[in-house]
CSV table of C-alpha atoms in Angstrom, one decimal:
chain,number,residue,atom,x,y,z
A,1185,MET,CA,-2.6,-22.0,52.9
A,1186,SER,CA,1.1,-21.6,53.6
A,1187,VAL,CA,0.4,-17.8,52.1
A,1188,LEU,CA,-2.8,-17.4,55.0
A,1189,PHE,CA,-0.8,-19.1,57.9
A,1190,ALA,CA,2.3,-16.7,57.1
A,1191,CYS,CA,0.2,-14.0,58.6
A,1192,CYS,CA,1.0,-15.5,61.4
A,1193,LEU,CA,4.5,-16.3,61.3
A,1194,PHE,CA,7.4,-13.4,61.3
A,1195,GLY,CA,10.0,-12.2,63.7
A,1196,THR,CA,13.5,-13.8,64.2
A,1197,VAL,CA,14.0,-17.5,66.3
A,1198,ALA,CA,14.2,-17.4,70.1
A,1199,ASN,CA,15.5,-19.8,72.6
A,1200,ALA,CA,12.8,-22.4,73.5
A,1201,GLN,CA,10.1,-21.9,76.0
A,1202,LEU,CA,8.1,-25.1,74.9
A,1203,SER,CA,8.6,-27.6,78.0
A,1204,GLN,CA,6.6,-30.4,76.7
A,1205,VAL,CA,3.7,-31.5,75.3
A,1206,VAL,CA,1.4,-34.0,77.5
A,1207,VAL,CA,-1.3,-36.3,76.6
A,1208,GLU,CA,-3.8,-36.8,79.5
A,1209,PRO,CA,-7.2,-38.6,80.0
A,1210,TYR,CA,-10.3,-36.4,80.7
A,1211,THR,CA,-13.4,-36.9,83.1
A,1212,LEU,CA,-16.5,-35.8,81.8
A,1213,VAL,CA,-18.1,-33.5,84.4
A,1214,PHE,CA,-21.6,-34.8,82.9
A,1215,GLY,CA,-21.4,-38.5,82.5
A,1216,GLY,CA,-21.7,-38.8,78.8
A,1217,GLN,CA,-19.0,-40.6,77.9
A,1218,PRO,CA,-19.5,-43.1,74.7
A,1219,ALA,CA,-19.0,-46.4,76.1
A,1220,GLY,CA,-15.3,-48.4,75.5
A,1221,THR,CA,-14.2,-44.9,74.8
A,1222,THR,CA,-11.4,-42.5,76.5
A,1223,THR,CA,-11.4,-38.9,76.1
A,1224,TYR,CA,-8.1,-37.3,76.0
A,1225,ARG,CA,-6.9,-34.2,76.1
A,1226,ILE,CA,-3.3,-32.6,74.5
A,1227,TYR,CA,-1.8,-29.6,76.5
A,1228,ALA,CA,1.3,-27.8,75.8
A,1229,GLU,CA,3.4,-26.6,78.6
A,1230,MET,CA,5.3,-23.5,78.3
A,1231,GLU,CA,8.2,-22.5,80.8
A,1232,ASP,CA,6.9,-18.9,81.6
A,1233,SER,CA,3.5,-17.4,82.0
A,1234,ASP,CA,3.9,-14.9,79.1
A,1235,ASP,CA,5.4,-17.3,76.6
A,1236,ILE,CA,2.2,-18.0,74.2
A,1237,ILE,CA,1.0,-20.4,70.6
A,1238,THR,CA,-0.6,-19.1,68.1
A,1239,ALA,CA,-0.7,-22.4,65.7
A,1240,VAL,CA,-0.9,-25.9,65.4
A,1241,PHE,CA,0.6,-26.2,61.4
A,1242,ALA,CA,1.3,-28.1,59.1
A,1243,ILE,CA,3.8,-26.8,55.9
A,1244,ASN,CA,3.5,-28.4,52.8
A,1245,GLY,CA,6.4,-30.8,51.6
A,1246,CYS,CA,8.1,-29.9,54.8
A,1247,HIS,CA,6.3,-30.3,58.0
A,1248,PRO,CA,3.6,-32.6,58.1
A,1249,LEU,CA,1.1,-33.3,61.1
A,1250,ASN,CA,-1.5,-35.9,61.8
A,1251,VAL,CA,-3.7,-36.9,64.9
A,1252,SER,CA,-4.9,-40.5,64.4
A,1253,SER,CA,-6.7,-43.5,66.4
A,1254,SER,CA,-6.2,-47.1,65.6
A,1255,THR,CA,-9.7,-47.0,65.4
A,1256,THR,CA,-12.3,-43.8,64.8
A,1257,PHE,CA,-12.7,-40.7,66.5
A,1258,PHE,CA,-16.2,-40.2,68.6
A,1259,ASN,CA,-18.0,-36.8,67.1
A,1260,ASP,CA,-21.0,-35.4,68.2
A,1261,PRO,CA,-23.6,-34.2,66.0
A,1262,LEU,CA,-24.2,-31.1,68.2
A,1263,GLY,CA,-20.5,-30.9,68.6
A,1264,GLY,CA,-17.8,-28.7,66.3
A,1265,ILE,CA,-14.6,-28.8,64.6
A,1266,ASN,CA,-12.9,-26.2,67.7
A,1267,PRO,CA,-15.3,-25.4,70.7
A,1268,SER,CA,-15.9,-21.8,70.0
A,1269,GLY,CA,-19.2,-23.4,68.8
A,1270,ILE,CA,-20.0,-25.5,71.9
A,1271,ASN,CA,-22.1,-23.9,74.8
A,1272,PRO,CA,-21.7,-26.0,78.4
A,1273,ALA,CA,-25.2,-25.2,78.9
A,1274,PHE,CA,-26.2,-28.0,76.7
A,1275,PHE,CA,-24.2,-30.6,78.6
A,1276,ALA,CA,-26.8,-31.5,81.1
A,1277,VAL,CA,-29.6,-32.3,78.3
A,1278,PHE,CA,-27.3,-33.7,75.7
A,1279,PRO,CA,-23.9,-34.5,77.9
A,1280,SER,CA,-22.7,-36.6,74.8
A,1281,ILE,CA,-21.6,-33.1,73.6
A,1282,GLU,CA,-19.0,-33.1,76.0
A,1283,ALA,CA,-17.5,-35.9,74.8
A,1284,ASP,CA,-16.9,-34.4,71.2
A,1285,SER,CA,-13.4,-34.5,69.7
A,1286,TRP,CA,-12.3,-31.1,68.6
A,1287,VAL,CA,-9.5,-29.0,67.4
A,1288,THR,CA,-8.2,-25.8,69.8
A,1289,ILE,CA,-5.6,-23.3,70.6
A,1290,GLY,CA,-6.2,-22.6,75.0
A,1291,ILE,CA,-10.7,-22.7,74.8
A,1292,ASP,CA,-12.7,-25.8,75.5
A,1293,ASN,CA,-16.0,-24.2,75.4
A,1294,SER,CA,-18.2,-21.3,73.6
A,1295,THR,CA,-17.5,-19.0,76.7
A,1296,ALA,CA,-14.2,-19.4,77.5
A,1297,ALA,CA,-12.1,-15.9,76.7
A,1298,GLY,CA,-11.0,-15.2,73.2
A,1299,ALA,CA,-13.2,-18.2,71.9
A,1300,SER,CA,-14.1,-16.1,68.8
A,1301,ASP,CA,-10.4,-15.8,68.1
A,1302,VAL,CA,-10.0,-19.5,67.4
A,1303,GLY,CA,-10.0,-20.6,63.7
A,1304,GLN,CA,-8.7,-23.2,61.2
A,1305,ALA,CA,-7.7,-23.5,57.5
A,1306,ALA,CA,-5.9,-25.8,54.9
A,1307,THR,CA,-5.1,-26.3,51.5
A,1308,ASN,CA,-3.7,-29.6,51.4
A,1309,PRO,CA,-6.3,-31.3,51.9
A,1310,ALA,CA,-8.8,-28.4,51.4
A,1311,ASP,CA,-10.8,-29.7,54.2
A,1312,PRO,CA,-8.7,-32.2,56.6
A,1313,PHE,CA,-11.0,-31.3,59.4
A,1314,GLY,CA,-14.8,-32.3,58.2
A,1315,ASP,CA,-14.1,-35.8,58.0
A,1316,SER,CA,-12.0,-36.2,61.6
A,1317,VAL,CA,-13.8,-33.5,64.1
A,1318,GLY,CA,-16.5,-32.3,62.4
A,1319,PRO,CA,-20.4,-32.7,63.6
A,1320,ALA,CA,-20.6,-34.9,60.3
A,1321,ALA,CA,-17.2,-36.6,60.8
A,1322,THR,CA,-16.6,-40.4,60.5
A,1323,GLY,CA,-13.8,-40.4,62.8
A,1324,ALA,CA,-11.3,-40.4,60.6
A,1325,ASP,CA,-7.7,-39.9,61.6
A,1326,LEU,CA,-6.9,-36.0,60.9
A,1327,VAL,CA,-3.9,-35.8,58.2
A,1328,MET,CA,-2.8,-32.3,56.9
A,1329,GLU,CA,0.0,-31.5,54.4
A,1330,ASP,CA,-0.5,-27.8,54.4
A,1331,GLY,CA,-3.0,-26.3,57.0
A,1332,ALA,CA,-3.2,-25.2,60.6
A,1333,TRP,CA,-6.0,-24.5,63.7
A,1334,PHE,CA,-4.7,-21.2,65.1
A,1335,THR,CA,-5.7,-18.0,67.2
A,1336,LEU,CA,-4.8,-14.7,67.3
A,1337,PRO,CA,-1.2,-13.7,68.8
A,1338,THR,CA,-3.3,-10.9,71.2
A,1339,SER,CA,-6.0,-13.6,72.0
A,1340,ALA,CA,-6.5,-14.4,75.8
A,1341,SER,CA,-7.0,-17.9,74.2
A,1342,ALA,CA,-3.0,-18.0,73.2
A,1343,VAL,CA,-1.9,-17.2,76.8
A,1344,PRO,CA,-1.2,-20.4,78.7
A,1345,SER,CA,-2.5,-20.7,82.1
A,1346,GLY,CA,-2.5,-23.1,85.4
A,1347,PRO,CA,0.6,-23.8,87.5
A,1348,ASN,CA,2.2,-25.9,84.8
A,1349,ASN,CA,1.7,-22.6,81.8
A,1350,ARG,CA,-0.3,-25.2,80.0
A,1351,ILE,CA,-2.3,-24.3,76.7
A,1352,LEU,CA,-4.9,-26.5,75.7
A,1353,LEU,CA,-4.3,-28.2,72.0
A,1354,GLY,CA,-7.1,-30.4,71.4
A,1355,GLN,CA,-9.8,-33.0,72.5
A,1356,PHE,CA,-10.0,-36.5,70.7
A,1357,THR,CA,-12.4,-39.1,72.1
A,1358,THR,CA,-11.9,-42.8,70.6
A,1359,ASP,CA,-12.0,-46.5,71.8
A,1360,GLY,CA,-8.6,-47.0,70.2
A,1361,GLU,CA,-4.9,-46.0,70.5
A,1362,LEU,CA,-4.1,-42.1,70.0
A,1363,SER,CA,-1.0,-41.0,68.2
A,1364,PHE,CA,0.1,-37.8,66.6
A,1365,ASN,CA,2.8,-35.9,65.1
A,1366,LEU,CA,2.2,-32.3,65.9
A,1367,ASN,CA,4.0,-28.7,64.8
A,1368,LEU,CA,3.5,-25.4,67.1
A,1369,GLN,CA,4.0,-21.6,66.3
A,1370,ALA,CA,5.0,-20.0,69.5
A,1371,PHE,CA,6.5,-16.7,70.4
A,1372,ASP,CA,8.6,-16.6,73.5
A,1373,GLY,CA,7.2,-13.9,76.0
A,1374,GLY,CA,4.7,-13.5,73.2
A,1375,ASP,CA,7.4,-11.2,71.8
A,1376,GLN,CA,6.2,-11.5,67.8
A,1377,VAL,CA,9.1,-9.7,66.4
A,1378,ASN,CA,12.1,-11.1,68.0
A,1379,GLY,CA,10.3,-14.4,70.2
A,1380,ARG,CA,9.2,-16.8,67.3
A,1381,ILE,CA,9.8,-20.3,67.7
A,1382,ASP,CA,8.6,-23.0,65.0
A,1383,TYR,CA,8.5,-26.4,67.3
A,1384,VAL,CA,8.9,-29.3,64.8
A,1385,HIS,CA,8.3,-33.0,65.2
A,1386,ASN,CA,11.3,-33.6,62.1
A,1387,ALA,CA,13.9,-31.2,62.0
A,1388,SER,CA,14.5,-31.3,58.2
A,1389,CYS,CA,11.9,-31.4,55.6
A,1390,GLU,CA,10.2,-34.4,54.6
A,1391,GLY,CA,9.6,-33.6,50.8
A,1392,ALA,CA,10.7,-30.4,47.8
A,1393,GLY,CA,9.3,-27.8,50.6
A,1394,SER,CA,11.2,-25.0,52.2
A,1395,LEU,CA,12.2,-24.5,56.2
A,1396,THR,CA,10.7,-21.5,58.1
A,1397,GLY,CA,14.1,-20.8,59.4
A,1398,PHE,CA,12.4,-20.8,63.1
A,1399,GLU,CA,12.2,-24.3,63.5
A,1400,GLU,CA,13.3,-26.1,66.7
A,1401,GLU,CA,12.9,-29.8,67.2
A,1402,ASN,CA,10.9,-31.3,70.3
A,1403,ALA,CA,10.2,-35.0,70.5
A,1404,THR,CA,7.2,-34.6,72.9
A,1405,LEU,CA,5.6,-33.4,69.8
A,1406,THR,CA,5.3,-37.1,68.5
A,1407,PHE,CA,3.1,-39.4,70.4
A,1408,PRO,CA,3.6,-41.9,71.9
A,1409,ALA,CA,7.2,-41.4,72.4
A,1410,VAL,CA,9.6,-42.8,70.0
A,1411,ILE,CA,12.2,-44.9,72.2
A,1412,GLY,CA,15.3,-44.5,70.1
A,1413,GLU,CA,18.7,-46.1,69.5
A,1414,PRO,CA,22.0,-44.0,69.8
A,1415,GLY,CA,24.1,-43.8,66.9
A,1416,CYS,CA,25.1,-41.7,63.9
A,1417,THR,CA,21.9,-40.5,62.0
A,1418,ASP,CA,23.4,-38.2,59.2
A,1419,ALA,CA,23.1,-40.6,56.0
A,1420,GLY,CA,26.5,-38.6,54.5
A,1421,ALA,CA,28.3,-39.7,57.4
A,1422,CYS,CA,31.3,-42.6,57.3
A,1423,ASN,CA,29.7,-44.2,60.3
A,1424,PHE,CA,26.0,-43.7,59.6
A,1425,ASN,CA,23.5,-46.1,61.3
A,1426,PRO,CA,20.5,-46.7,59.4
A,1427,ASP,CA,19.2,-48.2,62.8
A,1428,ALA,CA,19.9,-45.3,64.8
A,1429,THR,CA,16.6,-42.7,65.9
A,1430,GLU,CA,18.9,-40.6,67.9
A,1431,ASP,CA,21.7,-38.6,67.0
A,1432,ASP,CA,24.9,-39.5,69.9
A,1433,GLY,CA,27.6,-37.0,68.2
A,1434,SER,CA,29.3,-39.9,66.9
A,1435,CYS,CA,29.1,-39.1,63.2
A,1436,GLU,CA,32.7,-38.7,61.4
A,1437,TYR,CA,33.4,-37.8,58.0
A,1438,ASP,CA,36.9,-38.1,57.3
A,1439,SER,CA,37.3,-42.0,57.1
A,1440,CYS,CA,35.2,-42.4,53.9
A,1441,ALA,CA,36.6,-39.2,52.3
A,1442,GLY,CA,38.0,-38.8,48.9
A,1443,CYS,CA,36.9,-38.9,45.1
A,1444,THR,CA,33.5,-40.8,44.2
A,1445,ASP,CA,33.5,-39.3,40.5
A,1446,PRO,CA,34.6,-42.5,38.5
A,1447,THR,CA,35.4,-40.2,35.7
A,1448,ALA,CA,37.9,-38.2,37.6
A,1449,CYS,CA,41.6,-39.3,37.4
A,1450,ASN,CA,42.2,-39.7,41.0
A,1451,TYR,CA,38.7,-41.5,41.3
A,1452,ASP,CA,38.6,-43.5,44.8
A,1453,ALA,CA,36.4,-46.7,44.5
A,1454,THR,CA,36.2,-47.2,48.2
A,1455,ALA,CA,34.9,-43.7,49.1
A,1456,THR,CA,31.6,-42.8,50.1
A,1457,ASN,CA,32.1,-39.1,51.2
A,1458,ASP,CA,33.1,-36.9,48.4
A,1459,ASP,CA,35.5,-34.5,49.9
A,1460,GLY,CA,35.6,-32.1,46.7
A,1461,SER,CA,39.2,-33.3,45.7
A,1462,CYS,CA,38.1,-35.0,42.6
A,1463,ALA,CA,40.7,-34.0,39.5
A,1464,VAL,CA,40.9,-34.4,35.7
A,1465,ASN,CA,43.7,-35.1,33.6
A,1466,ASP,CA,44.8,-31.6,32.0
A,1467,GLU,CA,45.2,-31.5,28.2
A,1468,CYS,CA,48.7,-32.7,28.6
A,1469,GLY,CA,47.8,-35.8,30.6
A,1470,VAL,CA,48.7,-34.8,34.0
A,1471,CYS,CA,46.2,-35.6,36.5
A,1472,GLY,CA,45.2,-32.3,38.3
A,1473,GLY,CA,47.4,-30.4,36.4
A,1474,SER,CA,46.6,-27.4,34.4
A,1475,GLY,CA,49.1,-27.5,31.7
A,1476,THR,CA,47.3,-26.5,28.0
A,1477,SER,CA,48.3,-28.2,24.7
A,1478,GLY,CA,49.0,-26.4,21.7
A,1479,CYS,CA,51.4,-25.6,18.8
A,1480,VAL,CA,54.8,-25.1,20.2
A,1481,ASP,CA,56.4,-24.5,16.9
A,1482,SER,CA,57.3,-20.4,16.8
A,1483,GLY,CA,57.3,-20.2,13.1
A,1484,ALA,CA,53.6,-21.6,12.8
A,1485,CYS,CA,50.9,-19.3,12.4
A,1486,ASN,CA,49.1,-20.7,15.5
A,1487,TYR,CA,51.9,-21.0,17.7
A,1488,ASP,CA,51.0,-20.9,21.5
A,1489,PRO,CA,53.9,-19.8,24.1
A,1490,SER,CA,51.7,-20.7,27.0
A,1491,ALA,CA,51.5,-24.4,25.7
A,1492,ALA,CA,53.2,-26.9,27.5
A,1493,CYS,CA,52.8,-29.5,25.2
A,1494,ASP,CA,52.4,-30.4,21.6
A,1495,ASP,CA,49.2,-31.7,20.5
A,1496,GLY,CA,49.8,-31.9,16.7
A,1497,SER,CA,47.7,-28.5,15.7
A,1498,CYS,CA,50.8,-26.6,14.1
A,1499,GLU,CA,49.6,-24.8,10.6
A,1500,TYR,CA,51.6,-22.8,8.2
A,1501,ASP,CA,48.2,-21.3,5.9
A,1502,SER,CA,46.0,-19.0,8.2
A,1503,CYS,CA,48.8,-16.5,8.8
A,1504,ALA,CA,49.7,-16.9,4.7
A,1505,GLY,CA,49.6,-14.0,2.5
A,1506,CYS,CA,51.1,-10.7,0.8
A,1507,THR,CA,53.7,-9.3,3.0
A,1508,ASP,CA,54.7,-6.3,1.2
A,1509,PRO,CA,53.0,-2.9,2.0
A,1510,THR,CA,52.8,-1.7,-1.5
A,1511,ALA,CA,50.9,-4.5,-3.0
A,1512,CYS,CA,47.2,-3.9,-3.2
A,1513,ASN,CA,46.4,-7.3,-1.4
A,1514,TYR,CA,48.7,-6.3,1.4
A,1515,ASP,CA,47.7,-8.5,4.5
A,1516,ALA,CA,49.0,-7.0,7.9
A,1517,THR,CA,48.1,-10.0,9.6
A,1518,ALA,CA,50.1,-12.1,7.2
A,1519,THR,CA,53.4,-13.5,8.8
A,1520,ILE,CA,54.4,-15.5,6.0
A,1521,ASP,CA,54.7,-14.1,2.3
A,1522,ASP,CA,53.2,-16.7,0.1
A,1523,GLY,CA,53.9,-14.7,-3.2
A,1524,SER,CA,50.8,-13.9,-3.9
A,1525,CYS,CA,51.4,-9.5,-3.7
A,1526,LEU,CA,49.7,-7.5,-6.6
A,1527,GLN,CA,49.2,-4.6,-8.0
A,1528,LEU,CA,46.7,-2.1,-9.5
A,1529,ASP,CA,45.9,-2.0,-13.1
A,1530,GLU,CA,44.9,1.1,-14.8
A,1531,CYS,CA,41.4,0.6,-13.8
A,1532,GLY,CA,42.0,0.0,-10.3
A,1533,ALA,CA,41.4,-3.6,-10.5
A,1534,CYS,CA,43.7,-5.5,-7.6
A,1535,GLY,CA,45.9,-7.7,-10.3
A,1536,GLY,CA,44.0,-7.0,-13.4
A,1537,ASP,CA,45.2,-6.3,-16.7
A,1538,GLY,CA,42.8,-3.5,-17.7
A,1539,THR,CA,43.8,-0.2,-19.6
A,1540,ALA,CA,42.1,3.3,-18.8
A,1541,GLY,CA,40.5,5.5,-21.5
A,1542,CYS,CA,37.6,7.1,-23.2
A,1543,THR,CA,34.7,4.2,-23.1
A,1544,ASP,CA,31.8,6.7,-24.6
A,1545,PRO,CA,31.4,5.7,-28.1
A,1546,LEU,CA,30.1,9.2,-28.9
A,1547,ALA,CA,33.3,11.2,-28.3
A,1548,CYS,CA,36.0,12.1,-30.7
A,1549,ASN,CA,38.5,9.8,-28.8
A,1550,TYR,CA,36.3,6.6,-28.1
A,1551,ASP,CA,38.8,4.1,-27.3
A,1552,PRO,CA,37.1,0.8,-27.7
A,1553,SER,CA,40.1,-1.4,-26.1
A,1554,ALA,CA,39.5,0.7,-23.0
A,1555,ASP,CA,38.5,-1.3,-20.1
A,1556,CYS,CA,37.5,1.5,-17.8
A,1557,GLU,CA,36.8,5.1,-18.0
A,1558,ASP,CA,39.5,7.7,-17.3
A,1559,ASP,CA,37.6,10.8,-17.8
A,1560,SER,CA,39.4,11.9,-21.0
A,1561,CYS,CA,36.7,11.7,-23.7
A,1562,GLU,CA,36.4,14.8,-25.8
A,1563,TYR,CA,33.8,16.2,-28.0
A,1564,PRO,CA,33.0,18.2,-30.7
A,1565,ALA,CA,31.8,21.9,-30.0
A,1566,ALA,CA,28.4,22.6,-30.5
A,1567,GLY,CA,27.1,21.9,-34.1
A,1568,GLU,CA,30.6,20.7,-35.5
A,1569,ASP,CA,31.9,17.6,-36.0
A,1570,CYS,CA,35.4,15.5,-34.3
A,1571,ASP,CA,37.0,17.7,-37.4
A,1572,GLY,CA,36.0,21.1,-36.5
A,1573,ALA,CA,33.3,21.0,-39.7
A,1574,CYS,CA,30.0,22.1,-39.3
A,1575,ALA,CA,27.5,19.1,-38.6
A,1576,ASN,CA,24.7,20.8,-40.2
A,1577,ASP,CA,25.0,22.9,-43.4
A,1578,CYS,CA,22.0,22.8,-45.6
A,1579,ASP,CA,22.7,25.5,-47.6
A,1580,GLY,CA,26.9,24.6,-48.1
A,1581,ASP,CA,27.9,28.2,-47.6
A,1582,GLY,CA,30.5,26.7,-44.4
A,1583,ILE,CA,28.5,28.4,-42.1
A,1584,CYS,CA,27.0,26.1,-39.6
A,1585,ASP,CA,23.0,25.8,-39.8
A,1586,GLU,CA,22.9,27.0,-35.7
A,1587,ASP,CA,25.1,29.4,-36.9
A,1588,GLU,CA,23.2,30.9,-39.6
A,1589,VAL,CA,21.7,34.7,-39.3
A,1590,GLY,CA,18.7,35.3,-41.4
A,1591,GLY,CA,18.3,39.0,-43.2
A,1592,CYS,CA,18.9,40.9,-45.9
A,1593,THR,CA,22.3,40.4,-48.0
A,1594,TYR,CA,22.0,42.6,-50.7
A,1595,GLU,CA,24.5,45.1,-49.7
A,1596,PHE,CA,22.7,48.1,-51.9
A,1597,ALA,CA,19.2,47.2,-50.5
A,1598,CYS,CA,17.5,49.5,-48.0
A,1599,ASN,CA,17.7,46.8,-44.9
A,1600,TYR,CA,20.6,45.5,-45.9
A,1601,ASP,CA,21.8,43.5,-42.7
A,1602,PRO,CA,25.9,43.2,-42.6
A,1603,ALA,CA,25.8,40.4,-40.2
A,1604,ALA,CA,23.2,38.3,-42.1
A,1605,THR,CA,24.7,35.1,-43.4
A,1606,ASP,CA,21.5,33.5,-45.0
A,1607,ASP,CA,19.7,35.9,-47.3
A,1608,ASP,CA,15.7,35.2,-46.0
A,1609,GLY,CA,14.3,37.5,-49.5
A,1610,SER,CA,13.3,40.6,-47.2
A,1611,CYS,CA,15.4,42.9,-49.3
A,1612,GLU,CA,13.5,46.5,-50.5
A,1613,VAL,CA,14.7,49.4,-52.1
A,1614,SER,CA,11.8,51.7,-51.8
A,1615,SER,CA,12.4,53.3,-47.9
A,1616,CYS,CA,15.7,54.4,-48.8
A,1617,ALA,CA,15.0,55.2,-52.5
A,1618,GLY,CA,15.0,59.0,-53.9
A,1619,CYS,CA,17.6,61.5,-55.5
A,1620,THR,CA,20.8,61.6,-54.3
A,1621,TYR,CA,22.1,64.6,-56.7
A,1622,PRO,CA,22.8,67.2,-54.2
A,1623,PHE,CA,22.4,69.8,-57.0
A,1624,ALA,CA,19.1,68.4,-58.0
A,1625,ASP,CA,15.9,70.4,-57.4
A,1626,ASN,CA,14.5,67.8,-55.5
A,1627,TYR,CA,18.1,65.9,-53.6
A,1628,ASP,CA,16.8,64.0,-50.6
A,1629,ALA,CA,19.4,64.3,-48.3
A,1630,THR,CA,17.9,60.8,-46.5
A,1631,ALA,CA,17.9,58.9,-49.6
A,1632,THR,CA,20.6,56.4,-50.0
A,1633,LEU,CA,19.6,54.8,-53.4
A,1634,ASP,CA,19.3,56.9,-56.1
A,1635,ASP,CA,15.8,56.1,-58.3
A,1636,GLY,CA,16.5,58.8,-60.9
A,1637,SER,CA,14.1,61.1,-59.9
A,1638,CYS,CA,16.6,63.7,-59.7
A,1639,PHE,CA,15.6,67.1,-62.1
A,1640,PHE,CA,17.7,70.0,-62.4
A,1641,PRO,CA,17.0,73.5,-63.4
A,1642,ASN,CA,16.2,74.4,-67.2
A,1643,ASP,CA,18.1,77.8,-66.8
A,1644,LEU,CA,21.6,76.4,-67.0
A,1645,THR,CA,24.4,79.5,-68.0
A,1646,CYS,CA,26.4,76.6,-69.1
A,1647,PRO,CA,24.9,73.7,-71.0
A,1648,GLY,CA,25.7,70.1,-69.8
A,1649,ASP,CA,27.3,71.6,-66.8
A,1650,TYR,CA,24.9,69.6,-64.1
A,1651,ASP,CA,26.9,69.6,-61.4
A,1652,ASP,CA,26.9,73.3,-61.9
A,1653,ASP,CA,30.7,73.4,-60.9
A,1654,GLY,CA,31.7,75.7,-64.3
A,1655,ASP,CA,33.0,72.6,-66.0
A,1656,VAL,CA,31.2,69.9,-68.3
A,1657,GLY,CA,32.9,66.8,-67.0
A,1658,VAL,CA,32.8,63.1,-66.6
A,1659,ASN,CA,30.2,63.9,-63.6
A,1660,ASP,CA,27.9,65.6,-65.6
A,1661,LEU,CA,28.1,62.9,-67.9
A,1662,MET,CA,27.1,60.6,-65.2
A,1663,MET,CA,24.3,62.6,-63.6
A,1664,PHE,CA,23.0,62.9,-67.5
A,1665,LEU,CA,23.5,59.0,-67.9
A,1666,SER,CA,21.5,58.5,-64.8
A,1667,TYR,CA,18.6,60.8,-66.2
A,1668,TYR,CA,18.6,59.4,-69.6
A,1669,GLY,CA,15.6,57.7,-70.3
A,1670,GLY,CA,13.2,59.2,-68.0
A,1671,THR,CA,10.0,60.3,-67.9
A,1672,CYS,CA,9.4,63.9,-67.0
A,1673,ASP,CA,6.3,65.1,-65.8
A,1674,ASP,CA,4.4,67.9,-67.7
A,1675,ASN,CA,4.3,70.2,-64.9
A,1676,GLU,CA,8.2,70.2,-64.4
């Protein structure tokens, strides 16, 4: 309801224009007054003819509303919550309709200008009207915590009429005593932007709700009027009078002012109005002081030059450490040397005793006592051991198996390979065999291996001179021997 109602609540607060709220007995025209009852009409009287009222409202937790009777309200079965549905043409036939109880803004029947603009809504309770002023109502008190009956700001029903600039707010018929507490939304001169005023019967919230910011208290919104006792009505004042109903401006706040906090060092047991002077002891025990406690020994790790008093907290361990910049455990934050400085060992361990060396068991210079590797490991050449000897030499010829070259190692063979180190049985003496004697009839210049096939001419002029040099010498003997024992072909 507060959101719905807010559509009509806007603008800024203006000067007051509600003169008063009046209650008057109303004389019915058609004589339908129920026995023993009186019909009352409630009017708001405005200062100017262009001032308007748009709502009679209640705001949850702040400004409640009630219209009450010491007995009950009369409601005709043909009546309504508001008079927008009441046709005066029926009054002559059903005169009691004219006595019906209802709420309104400015109209008293369905034929009045702006009658269709009048309505009502509520959230707390959801329907406060039906049991109070509805056609089937029991006549109970109209009590609202959050709701309103209202009209549009542009409606003719919102505008006052008559010499007293009156706006009708409701009609109530009862045989008891009428009373109410109302709240009205008004706009000075009809100005919805800058003319808003929320006239309330209570200036401050009666619960946890929020003020609208446009409130102005008006005593005539409460009926019957309460005759007040003057005095100080502010409960926070030193001279607060709980029996006073009208504040006379006498409130004062100094005579009872002081510190009301029992935990404060300047607590004043006679003070009832806290003046914000409460103080506490500082860390050095001075009431209201600003001193701090701490270590005042400049040689301590936690020396505090701002401390006003010593609190016994000085300590000498947290800043102790190695102060030698060349040490591996040098502590740049240490201010007290505790003799803990260390150096790196050969393995880079701070304060360790490890030695560096070759840690690979397969290396020639493996050092089993080394704690860390120093990249000094040495390894034999491929195929050799650490002494330079062949690791693999199956034939024992001093040439490593990995370096062996297969081929013919017989130097007189046709396919002799001087690079071969391991004879592979491939030697052959046929492809290069032939007569190697130039003086033979069948001398073969391509032959490198004499196969004893040479034959010489039989018409030697010098018997035995096989090389035809004119002498019979050792060479001729050698040639002879090379042919000796051979077989001659028949045709040669």
